[in-house]
Amino acid sequence: MNLTSVLDYVIAITGILIIIISFVWNIYEVFVHKTGRHPDGRENHSEDSAIR
């Protein structure tokens, strides 16, 4: 790949950033966001209902 202009660098950096952001977003979805859900997909509010 021959990067000769500024636009080539912008396109390459944008592509790399999109790949990195999607990878981080998928890690967030799997390990952080879905830990608060039951296996059947319902939200886990057992702590909230015990307080009320």
Coordinates of C-alpha atoms in Angstrom, one line a residue:
M1 CA 0.0 0.0 0.0
N2 CA 1.4 3.3 -1.0
L3 CA 0.2 6.3 1.0
T4 CA 1.0 9.4 -1.0
S5 CA -1.4 12.1 0.1
V6 CA -3.0 13.4 3.3
L7 CA -6.4 12.0 2.2
D8 CA -4.8 8.5 2.1
Y9 CA -3.6 8.9 5.7
V10 CA -7.0 10.2 6.9
I11 CA -8.8 7.2 5.3
A12 CA -6.3 4.7 6.8
I13 CA -6.5 6.3 10.3
T14 CA -10.3 6.4 10.1
G15 CA -10.5 2.8 9.2
I16 CA -8.2 1.8 12.0
L17 CA -10.2 3.8 14.5
I18 CA -13.4 2.3 13.3
I19 CA -12.0 -1.2 13.8
I20 CA -10.6 -0.4 17.3
I21 CA -13.9 1.3 18.4
S22 CA -16.0 -1.6 17.2
F23 CA -13.7 -4.1 19.0
V24 CA -13.9 -2.1 22.3
W25 CA -17.7 -1.8 21.9
N26 CA -18.1 -5.5 21.4
I27 CA -16.0 -6.2 24.5
Y28 CA -18.2 -3.7 26.4
E29 CA -21.4 -5.4 25.2
V30 CA -20.2 -8.9 26.1
F31 CA -18.5 -8.3 29.5
V32 CA -20.0 -5.2 31.0
H33 CA -23.5 -4.5 29.5
K34 CA -24.8 -8.1 29.6
T35 CA -23.7 -8.9 33.1
G36 CA -26.7 -7.1 34.5
R37 CA -29.1 -9.4 32.5
H38 CA -30.6 -12.8 33.2
P39 CA -29.8 -15.6 30.7
D40 CA -33.2 -15.2 29.1
G41 CA -32.5 -11.5 28.4
R42 CA -34.5 -9.8 31.2
E43 CA -33.0 -7.1 33.2
N44 CA -31.6 -8.0 36.6
H45 CA -33.5 -5.8 39.2
S46 CA -33.5 -8.1 42.1
E47 CA -31.4 -5.7 44.2
D48 CA -33.7 -2.8 43.4
S49 CA -36.9 -4.7 44.3
A50 CA -35.4 -5.8 47.6
I51 CA -34.8 -2.1 48.5
R52 CA -38.3 -0.9 47.6

